[in-house]
Coordinates of C-alpha atoms in Angstrom, one line a residue:
M450 CA -37.1 -20.6 42.8
F451 CA -33.3 -20.7 42.8
A452 CA -30.5 -22.5 40.8
Q453 CA -26.8 -22.3 40.6
I454 CA -24.4 -23.3 37.7
K455 CA -20.6 -23.3 37.8
S456 CA -18.7 -21.3 35.1
M457 CA -15.3 -19.8 34.8
G458 CA -13.9 -16.3 34.5
L459 CA -10.6 -14.7 33.5
L460 CA -8.2 -12.6 35.6
G461 CA -5.1 -11.7 33.5
V462 CA -4.0 -15.0 32.0
D463 CA -5.5 -17.2 34.7
G464 CA -9.0 -18.6 35.1
F465 CA -11.1 -18.6 38.3
L466 CA -14.3 -20.2 39.4
I467 CA -17.6 -18.3 38.9
N468 CA -20.9 -19.3 40.4
V469 CA -23.9 -18.2 38.3
E470 CA -26.9 -17.9 40.7
A471 CA -30.4 -17.3 39.4
D472 CA -33.4 -16.5 41.4
L473 CA -37.0 -16.2 40.2
S474 CA -39.4 -14.3 42.4
Q475 CA -42.8 -12.6 42.3
G476 CA -43.1 -9.0 41.2
L477 CA -42.9 -7.0 38.1
P478 CA -41.1 -8.9 35.3
G479 CA -37.5 -7.8 35.0
F480 CA -34.0 -9.2 34.5
D481 CA -31.2 -7.9 36.6
V482 CA -27.6 -9.1 36.5
V483 CA -25.4 -8.2 39.5
G484 CA -21.9 -9.0 40.5
L485 CA -19.9 -6.3 38.7
P486 CA -21.0 -7.3 35.1
G487 CA -19.3 -5.7 32.1
A488 CA -21.3 -4.4 29.1
A489 CA -21.1 -7.8 27.3
V490 CA -22.4 -9.6 30.4
R491 CA -25.3 -7.2 30.7
E492 CA -26.2 -7.7 27.1
S493 CA -26.4 -11.5 27.7
R494 CA -30.0 -10.9 29.0
D495 CA -31.2 -10.3 25.4
R496 CA -29.2 -13.2 23.9
V497 CA -30.5 -15.6 26.6
R498 CA -34.1 -14.5 26.1
A499 CA -34.0 -15.0 22.4
S500 CA -32.2 -18.3 22.6
M501 CA -34.7 -19.8 25.1
K502 CA -37.7 -18.8 22.9
N503 CA -36.1 -20.0 19.6
C504 CA -35.1 -23.3 21.1
G505 CA -38.7 -24.0 22.3
F506 CA -38.5 -23.1 26.0
S507 CA -40.7 -20.7 27.9
Y508 CA -39.1 -17.5 29.1
P509 CA -39.9 -17.0 32.8
V510 CA -42.4 -14.1 33.4
S511 CA -40.9 -13.3 36.8
R512 CA -38.6 -11.0 38.6
I513 CA -35.2 -12.5 37.5
T514 CA -32.1 -11.8 39.5
V515 CA -28.8 -13.3 38.4
N516 CA -25.7 -13.0 40.6
L517 CA -22.1 -13.7 39.4
A518 CA -20.1 -14.7 42.5
P519 CA -17.6 -13.6 43.7
A520 CA -19.3 -10.3 43.4
D521 CA -16.2 -8.1 44.0
V522 CA -14.4 -9.1 40.8
R523 CA -15.4 -7.5 37.5
K524 CA -16.8 -10.0 34.9
E525 CA -16.1 -9.3 31.2
G526 CA -17.1 -11.1 28.0
S527 CA -19.8 -13.3 26.7
V528 CA -18.6 -16.5 28.3
Y529 CA -21.5 -16.5 30.8
D530 CA -24.4 -16.8 28.3
L531 CA -24.6 -20.6 28.4
P532 CA -24.4 -21.0 32.2
L533 CA -26.9 -18.1 32.7
L534 CA -29.4 -19.8 30.4
L535 CA -29.0 -23.2 32.1
A536 CA -29.5 -21.5 35.5
L537 CA -32.8 -20.0 34.3
L538 CA -33.9 -23.4 32.9
K539 CA -33.1 -25.0 36.2
A540 CA -34.8 -22.3 38.3
S541 CA -37.9 -22.4 36.2
G542 CA -38.2 -26.2 36.4
Q543 CA -37.6 -26.8 32.6
L544 CA -34.4 -28.7 33.2
S545 CA -34.1 -31.5 35.8
E546 CA -30.7 -33.1 35.0
P547 CA -28.1 -32.6 37.8
L548 CA -25.4 -30.1 36.7
E549 CA -23.4 -29.6 39.9
D550 CA -20.3 -31.5 38.8
A551 CA -19.6 -29.5 35.6
A552 CA -18.5 -26.0 34.5
F553 CA -20.2 -24.4 31.5
I554 CA -18.5 -21.9 29.2
G555 CA -19.9 -20.3 26.0
E556 CA -21.5 -17.5 24.1
L557 CA -25.0 -18.0 22.6
S558 CA -26.4 -16.9 19.3
L559 CA -30.1 -15.9 19.1
T560 CA -30.9 -19.3 17.7
G561 CA -29.1 -21.3 20.4
E562 CA -25.8 -21.9 18.7
V563 CA -22.8 -22.0 21.1
R564 CA -20.0 -19.8 19.8
P565 CA -16.3 -19.7 20.6
V566 CA -15.0 -17.4 23.4
R567 CA -11.6 -16.1 24.4
G568 CA -9.5 -17.7 27.2
V569 CA -10.9 -21.3 27.2
L570 CA -7.5 -22.9 27.8
P571 CA -6.7 -21.1 31.2
M572 CA -10.4 -21.4 32.2
V573 CA -10.4 -25.2 31.7
I574 CA -7.1 -25.4 33.6
A575 CA -8.6 -23.5 36.5
A576 CA -11.7 -25.8 36.4
R577 CA -9.5 -28.9 36.7
D578 CA -7.5 -27.3 39.5
A579 CA -10.8 -26.5 41.3
G580 CA -11.7 -30.2 41.2
I581 CA -14.4 -30.0 38.6
P582 CA -14.6 -33.3 36.7
R583 CA -16.3 -32.0 33.5
A584 CA -16.2 -28.8 31.4
F585 CA -18.6 -28.0 28.6
I586 CA -17.0 -25.6 26.1
P587 CA -17.8 -24.3 22.6
A588 CA -17.0 -26.8 19.9
G589 CA -14.9 -24.1 18.2
N590 CA -12.6 -24.1 21.3
A591 CA -12.3 -27.9 21.5
A592 CA -8.7 -28.1 20.3
E593 CA -7.3 -25.9 23.1
G594 CA -9.6 -27.4 25.8
A595 CA -8.5 -30.9 24.8
V596 CA -4.9 -30.3 25.7
V597 CA -5.7 -30.1 29.4
D598 CA -5.2 -33.4 31.3
G599 CA -7.3 -34.5 34.3
I600 CA -10.7 -33.2 33.2
E601 CA -13.3 -34.4 30.7
V602 CA -13.9 -31.7 28.1
I603 CA -17.2 -31.9 26.2
P604 CA -17.4 -29.7 23.0
V605 CA -20.9 -28.2 22.4
D606 CA -22.1 -26.7 19.2
S607 CA -25.7 -25.8 20.1
L608 CA -28.1 -25.7 23.1
P609 CA -30.3 -28.5 21.7
S610 CA -27.3 -30.9 21.4
L611 CA -26.1 -30.0 24.9
L612 CA -29.6 -30.8 26.3
A613 CA -29.7 -34.1 24.3
H614 CA -26.3 -35.0 25.9
L615 CA -27.4 -34.1 29.4
S616 CA -30.6 -36.3 29.0
G617 CA -28.6 -39.2 27.6
E618 CA -30.4 -39.1 24.3
R619 CA -27.3 -38.2 22.1
P620 CA -24.1 -38.3 24.2
I621 CA -21.3 -36.0 22.9
P622 CA -17.9 -37.7 22.9
P623 CA -15.2 -35.9 24.9
A624 CA -12.6 -33.9 23.0
K625 CA -9.2 -35.6 22.8
P626 CA -5.8 -34.1 21.7
E627 CA -5.4 -36.7 19.0
D628 CA -8.6 -35.4 17.3
F629 CA -6.7 -32.2 16.3
P630 CA -3.5 -32.3 14.3
E631 CA -0.8 -30.2 15.9
L632 CA 1.3 -27.7 14.1
S633 CA 4.9 -28.9 13.5
A634 CA 7.7 -27.3 15.5
G635 CA 9.3 -26.0 12.4
T636 CA 8.4 -22.8 10.7
G637 CA 5.7 -22.8 8.1
S638 CA 6.5 -19.4 6.6
G639 CA 8.6 -20.8 3.7
V640 CA 11.6 -18.5 4.4
D641 CA 15.1 -19.8 5.1
F642 CA 18.6 -18.5 5.9
A643 CA 19.8 -20.2 2.8
D644 CA 18.2 -17.3 0.9
V645 CA 20.4 -14.7 2.5
K646 CA 23.4 -13.6 0.5
G647 CA 26.5 -12.5 2.4
Q648 CA 26.0 -10.8 5.8
L649 CA 28.1 -13.5 7.6
A650 CA 28.6 -11.3 10.7
A651 CA 24.9 -10.6 11.0
R652 CA 24.0 -14.3 10.5
R653 CA 26.5 -15.3 13.3
A654 CA 25.1 -12.6 15.6
L655 CA 21.5 -13.9 15.0
E656 CA 22.6 -17.4 15.8
V657 CA 24.1 -16.3 19.1
A658 CA 21.0 -14.3 19.9
A659 CA 18.7 -17.3 19.1
A660 CA 20.9 -19.7 21.2
G661 CA 20.6 -17.5 24.3
A662 CA 17.4 -15.5 23.7
H663 CA 19.3 -12.3 23.6
N664 CA 18.0 -8.9 22.4
I665 CA 19.6 -7.6 19.2
L666 CA 19.7 -4.3 17.3
L667 CA 20.5 -4.3 13.5
I668 CA 21.8 -1.0 12.1
G669 CA 22.3 -0.5 8.4
P670 CA 21.3 1.4 5.2
P671 CA 18.0 0.7 3.3
G672 CA 18.1 -2.5 1.4
S673 CA 20.9 -4.1 3.3
G674 CA 18.7 -7.0 4.5
K675 CA 17.8 -6.0 8.1
S676 CA 14.1 -7.0 7.9
M677 CA 15.0 -10.0 5.7
L678 CA 17.3 -11.3 8.4
A679 CA 14.9 -10.6 11.3
R680 CA 12.0 -12.4 9.6
R681 CA 14.2 -15.5 9.2
L682 CA 15.1 -15.6 12.9
P683 CA 12.1 -17.8 13.8
T684 CA 13.4 -20.5 11.5
I685 CA 16.5 -21.0 13.8
L686 CA 14.9 -20.6 17.2
P687 CA 15.0 -23.6 19.5
D688 CA 12.0 -25.9 19.9
M689 CA 9.6 -24.8 22.7
T690 CA 9.4 -27.0 25.8
P691 CA 5.9 -28.2 26.8
A692 CA 5.8 -25.6 29.6
E693 CA 6.8 -22.7 27.2
A694 CA 4.2 -23.8 24.7
L695 CA 1.5 -23.9 27.3
E696 CA 2.4 -20.4 28.6
A697 CA 2.4 -18.9 25.1
T698 CA -0.9 -20.6 24.1
K699 CA -2.6 -19.3 27.3
I700 CA -1.8 -15.7 26.3
H701 CA -3.0 -16.1 22.7
S702 CA -6.1 -17.8 24.0
V703 CA -6.9 -14.9 26.3
A704 CA -6.2 -12.4 23.5
G705 CA -8.4 -14.3 21.0
T706 CA -5.5 -14.7 18.5
L707 CA -5.1 -18.5 18.8
P708 CA -5.6 -20.0 15.3
G709 CA -8.8 -22.1 14.9
G710 CA -8.3 -25.8 15.4
V711 CA -5.0 -25.3 17.2
G712 CA -4.4 -26.9 20.6
L713 CA -0.9 -25.8 21.6
L714 CA 1.3 -23.4 19.7
R715 CA 4.4 -25.2 18.5
E716 CA 6.1 -22.4 16.6
R717 CA 7.5 -19.5 18.6
P718 CA 5.5 -16.3 18.1
F719 CA 6.8 -13.6 15.9
R720 CA 5.1 -10.2 16.3
S721 CA 5.9 -7.2 14.2
P722 CA 3.8 -4.2 15.1
H723 CA 3.6 -1.1 13.0
H724 CA 5.6 1.9 14.4
G725 CA 2.3 3.7 15.0
V726 CA 1.4 1.4 17.8
S727 CA 0.6 3.0 21.1
A728 CA 2.4 2.2 24.4
A729 CA -0.8 0.4 25.6
G730 CA -0.9 -1.6 22.3
L731 CA 2.8 -2.5 22.8
V732 CA 2.9 -3.6 26.4
G733 CA -0.8 -4.1 27.1
G734 CA -3.6 -2.1 28.8
G735 CA -6.8 -0.4 27.8
A736 CA -10.0 0.3 29.8
V737 CA -10.5 -3.5 29.8
P738 CA -6.8 -4.7 30.1
R739 CA -5.6 -6.9 27.3
P740 CA -2.2 -8.4 26.5
G741 CA -0.1 -6.2 24.3
E742 CA 2.3 -7.1 21.5
A743 CA 5.1 -7.8 24.1
S744 CA 3.0 -10.5 25.8
L745 CA 1.8 -11.9 22.5
A746 CA 5.5 -12.4 21.7
H747 CA 6.1 -14.3 24.9
Q748 CA 8.6 -17.2 24.3
G749 CA 9.1 -15.7 20.8
V750 CA 10.3 -12.6 19.0
L751 CA 9.1 -9.0 19.1
F752 CA 10.4 -7.3 16.0
L753 CA 10.5 -3.5 15.9
D754 CA 11.3 -2.3 12.4
E755 CA 12.4 1.3 12.0
L756 CA 12.9 1.6 15.7
P757 CA 13.3 5.4 15.9
E758 CA 9.9 5.9 14.3
F759 CA 8.2 4.4 17.3
S760 CA 6.9 6.9 19.8
R761 CA 9.2 7.7 22.7
A762 CA 6.4 6.5 25.1
A763 CA 6.1 3.1 23.4
M764 CA 9.9 2.5 23.4
E765 CA 10.3 3.5 27.0
A766 CA 7.4 1.3 28.0
L767 CA 9.5 -1.7 27.0
R768 CA 12.3 -0.9 29.5
Q769 CA 10.7 -2.6 32.5
P770 CA 9.3 -5.7 30.5
L771 CA 12.8 -6.2 29.0
E772 CA 14.2 -6.4 32.5
D773 CA 11.6 -8.3 34.4
A774 CA 9.9 -10.4 31.7
V775 CA 6.5 -9.4 33.0
V776 CA 4.1 -6.5 32.4
T777 CA 1.9 -5.3 35.4
I778 CA -1.2 -3.3 34.5
S779 CA -2.8 -1.6 37.4
R780 CA -6.4 -0.4 37.3
V781 CA -8.8 0.7 40.1
N782 CA -10.5 -2.7 40.1
A783 CA -7.5 -5.0 39.7
S784 CA -3.8 -5.3 39.0
L785 CA -3.1 -7.8 36.2
T786 CA 0.3 -9.3 35.4
Y787 CA 1.1 -10.7 31.9
P788 CA 4.3 -12.6 31.2
C789 CA 6.4 -11.3 28.3
A790 CA 9.7 -13.2 28.1
F791 CA 10.5 -12.3 24.5
M792 CA 13.5 -11.6 22.3
L793 CA 13.6 -8.0 21.2
V794 CA 14.9 -7.6 17.6
A795 CA 15.1 -4.0 16.4
A796 CA 16.2 -2.6 13.1
M797 CA 17.0 1.0 12.2
N798 CA 18.9 3.2 9.7
P799 CA 22.0 5.0 10.9
C800 CA 20.5 8.4 10.0
P801 CA 17.3 9.9 8.6
C802 CA 18.2 9.4 4.9
G803 CA 19.8 6.0 5.8
Y804 CA 23.1 6.4 4.0
R805 CA 25.5 7.5 6.8
G806 CA 28.7 5.6 6.3
H807 CA 27.5 4.0 3.0
P808 CA 30.5 3.3 0.7
T809 CA 28.9 4.6 -2.5
H810 CA 25.9 6.7 -1.5
A811 CA 26.5 10.1 0.1
C812 CA 24.6 11.0 3.2
S813 CA 22.4 14.1 2.9
C814 CA 21.8 14.6 6.6
T815 CA 23.2 17.4 8.7
P816 CA 25.1 16.5 11.9
N817 CA 22.3 17.9 13.9
A818 CA 19.7 15.8 12.0
Q819 CA 21.8 12.7 12.6
K820 CA 22.0 13.4 16.3
A821 CA 18.3 14.2 16.6
Y822 CA 17.5 10.9 14.8
L823 CA 19.7 8.8 17.0
A824 CA 18.5 10.6 20.1
K825 CA 15.1 9.1 19.6
V826 CA 16.5 5.8 20.9
S827 CA 17.4 6.3 24.6
G828 CA 20.5 5.1 26.3
P829 CA 18.6 3.0 28.9
L830 CA 16.8 1.2 26.1
L831 CA 20.1 0.6 24.3
D832 CA 21.6 -0.7 27.5
R833 CA 19.1 -3.5 27.5
V834 CA 20.0 -4.7 24.1
D835 CA 22.7 -7.4 24.2
L836 CA 24.0 -7.3 20.6
H837 CA 24.5 -4.3 18.4
I838 CA 25.1 -5.4 14.8
E839 CA 26.0 -3.4 11.7
V840 CA 24.4 -4.7 8.5
P841 CA 26.4 -3.3 5.6
P842 CA 25.3 -3.2 1.9
V843 CA 25.7 -6.5 0.1
E844 CA 28.3 -6.5 -2.7
F845 CA 27.3 -7.4 -6.3
D846 CA 29.4 -10.6 -6.3
E847 CA 27.6 -11.9 -3.2
L848 CA 24.2 -11.2 -4.7
A849 CA 25.1 -12.8 -8.0
S850 CA 26.6 -15.8 -6.5
K851 CA 24.9 -19.1 -7.3
G852 CA 26.1 -20.8 -4.2
K853 CA 23.7 -21.6 -1.4
A854 CA 24.4 -20.3 2.1
E855 CA 24.0 -22.5 5.2
N856 CA 20.3 -23.3 5.7
S857 CA 18.2 -22.7 8.7
A858 CA 18.0 -26.4 9.7
A859 CA 21.8 -26.6 10.2
I860 CA 21.9 -23.4 12.2
R861 CA 18.8 -24.6 14.2
E862 CA 20.6 -27.8 15.1
R863 CA 23.5 -25.9 16.7
V864 CA 21.0 -23.6 18.5
N865 CA 19.1 -26.6 19.9
A866 CA 22.3 -28.1 21.2
A867 CA 23.3 -24.9 22.9
R868 CA 19.9 -24.5 24.4
A869 CA 20.0 -28.1 25.7
R870 CA 23.2 -27.3 27.5
Q871 CA 21.4 -24.4 29.2
L872 CA 18.4 -26.4 30.2
E873 CA 20.7 -29.0 31.8
R874 CA 22.7 -26.2 33.6
Y875 CA 19.6 -24.6 35.0
R876 CA 17.7 -27.7 35.8
G877 CA 15.5 -27.3 38.9
T878 CA 15.1 -23.6 38.3
P879 CA 12.5 -21.6 36.2
I880 CA 15.4 -20.4 34.0
T881 CA 15.5 -21.9 30.5
C882 CA 18.2 -19.7 28.7
N883 CA 21.2 -17.6 29.4
A884 CA 19.4 -14.2 28.8
H885 CA 17.2 -14.8 31.9
V886 CA 19.9 -15.7 34.4
P887 CA 19.6 -13.4 37.5
P888 CA 22.6 -11.5 38.7
G889 CA 22.9 -13.8 41.8
M890 CA 23.6 -16.8 39.6
L891 CA 26.0 -15.2 37.1
R892 CA 29.2 -16.1 38.9
Q893 CA 28.1 -19.8 39.2
A894 CA 26.8 -20.0 35.7
C895 CA 29.7 -18.1 34.0
P896 CA 33.1 -19.4 35.1
M897 CA 35.9 -17.7 33.2
T898 CA 39.6 -18.3 32.5
G899 CA 42.0 -15.8 33.9
E900 CA 42.7 -14.4 30.5
A901 CA 39.0 -14.0 29.8
E902 CA 38.5 -12.1 33.1
R903 CA 41.4 -9.7 32.3
L904 CA 40.0 -9.1 28.8
L905 CA 36.6 -8.4 30.3
R906 CA 38.0 -6.0 32.8
G907 CA 39.8 -4.0 30.1
A908 CA 36.6 -3.8 28.0
F909 CA 34.6 -2.7 30.9
D910 CA 37.0 0.2 31.7
R911 CA 37.6 1.1 28.0
L912 CA 34.0 1.1 26.9
G913 CA 32.6 2.6 30.1
L914 CA 30.0 -0.2 30.5
S915 CA 27.2 0.0 33.0
A916 CA 26.6 -2.8 35.5
R917 CA 23.6 -4.0 33.4
A918 CA 25.8 -4.0 30.3
Y919 CA 28.4 -6.0 32.1
D920 CA 25.9 -8.6 33.1
R921 CA 24.5 -8.8 29.5
L922 CA 28.0 -9.1 28.0
L923 CA 28.8 -11.9 30.4
K924 CA 25.6 -13.8 29.4
V925 CA 26.4 -13.4 25.7
A926 CA 29.9 -14.8 26.3
R927 CA 28.2 -17.7 28.1
T928 CA 26.0 -18.4 25.0
I929 CA 29.0 -18.2 22.6
A930 CA 30.8 -20.8 24.8
D931 CA 27.7 -23.0 24.8
L932 CA 27.6 -22.9 21.0
E933 CA 31.1 -24.3 21.1
G934 CA 30.3 -26.8 23.8
A935 CA 32.8 -25.2 26.3
E936 CA 32.1 -25.3 30.0
T937 CA 34.4 -22.4 30.8
I938 CA 34.2 -19.0 29.1
G939 CA 37.5 -18.3 27.3
A940 CA 39.1 -15.1 26.0
A941 CA 37.8 -15.7 22.5
H942 CA 34.3 -15.9 23.8
V943 CA 34.6 -12.7 25.7
A944 CA 36.3 -10.9 22.7
E945 CA 33.4 -11.8 20.4
A946 CA 30.8 -10.7 23.0
V947 CA 32.6 -7.4 23.4
Q948 CA 32.5 -6.6 19.7
Y949 CA 28.7 -7.0 19.9
R950 CA 28.5 -4.3 22.6
S951 CA 30.8 -1.7 21.0
L952 CA 28.8 -0.5 17.9
D953 CA 26.7 2.0 19.9
R954 CA 29.9 4.0 20.5
K955 CA 30.2 4.5 16.7
Y956 CA 26.7 6.1 16.4
W957 CA 25.8 7.2 20.0
E958 CA 28.8 9.2 21.1
R959 CA 29.6 8.9 24.8

């Protein structure tokens, strides 16, 4: 006796079709799962056996062979519990309803409850693209499954309710996006730039960074407000486009970090890993590859506080993702690619004690200690950071001032306007912001006045910029012009961009 049920698998951040084939034959009773199953898939035998018995079905006393096709791709996770059980019910003649036009996804408890699994959103998208008209998913994943158009998504909370639906006894209504309230596009963290006292230069630099999705490094003594500024950056980031929201949500769905009841992420991600994070934890990897913090920050912000305290391996692992906006993890069985188009925001002290250059607090570090501390941050990594900003101590008068600074909503309005100009400029291309413009498009996207070009040439020679730094400086100047609504980059735009590239000469002697 043979039966086949459709299910879905994950490869990176994309789903693919899996055929769960069950065969019952004569011989000594046994249960074998083939088709490169992982540990969680092999353990499904025990969950399925208990679920069948506790839901009133007879467990087949036969030689059971289950194949997960295609057999040359490794299968991981508990997503195959539900289709495996249904295949056994069909093969043993305990289920007669036709199931050929649907895909089944879900983990089973020992009592037949259907539990949520990772990666439902990309799997439902793949099922739709494969022409499957219906997908049965765990009720706990209904919000993310409901956002996919062109396929009927049925949320299932238990095996008995699924069978009652299939028999027509108690139909389950399909999940609809309107059944789940979406998060607003604004930040729900309760922080605002209006809380920041002083730091006008740093506020301006963060506005430029947000408008063009540029990487930024904040350097200053302890207590100057570096972390405070960085944590308020999400409040001025531009609204995500539907495509960006879908990409970010897919990654969090695969990683299992999508909040319950949320369909699409509306707020840009903000990830702040501890400096003890490993290179694999930062960019992804592991025996069973998972997205790292860089991919979880896709379309958002990756904040590295106390940058020199991160391991050299972790920092250097970011060099390629910062350049290509993707992370490729190669293993013997597969090579997986995760998107990671994020803004890098890093903060650090100017020396080990933190008080180098402080106007009132003497630095206690030796010159060699200062050099060793700064040497932890490599030149190639610095070259990939667009803006280097000094965050000085805040004066007493600024802290005691009762006046309110400009709030995040006002800054966000300017950032959204600048990003709208960029979306219009790059319409018809996959580019959404200035930071991601490839070198081949720079000349077309960044027209300059003659005075601006002469100023840029002088800065290039005087500062000894690399070709990469030149490109990044030009992109920052383009963003500054967009904030002012200018089509052509002027000398003032270049001058401001140059000052954001010169701080590394103060600390990292060239």
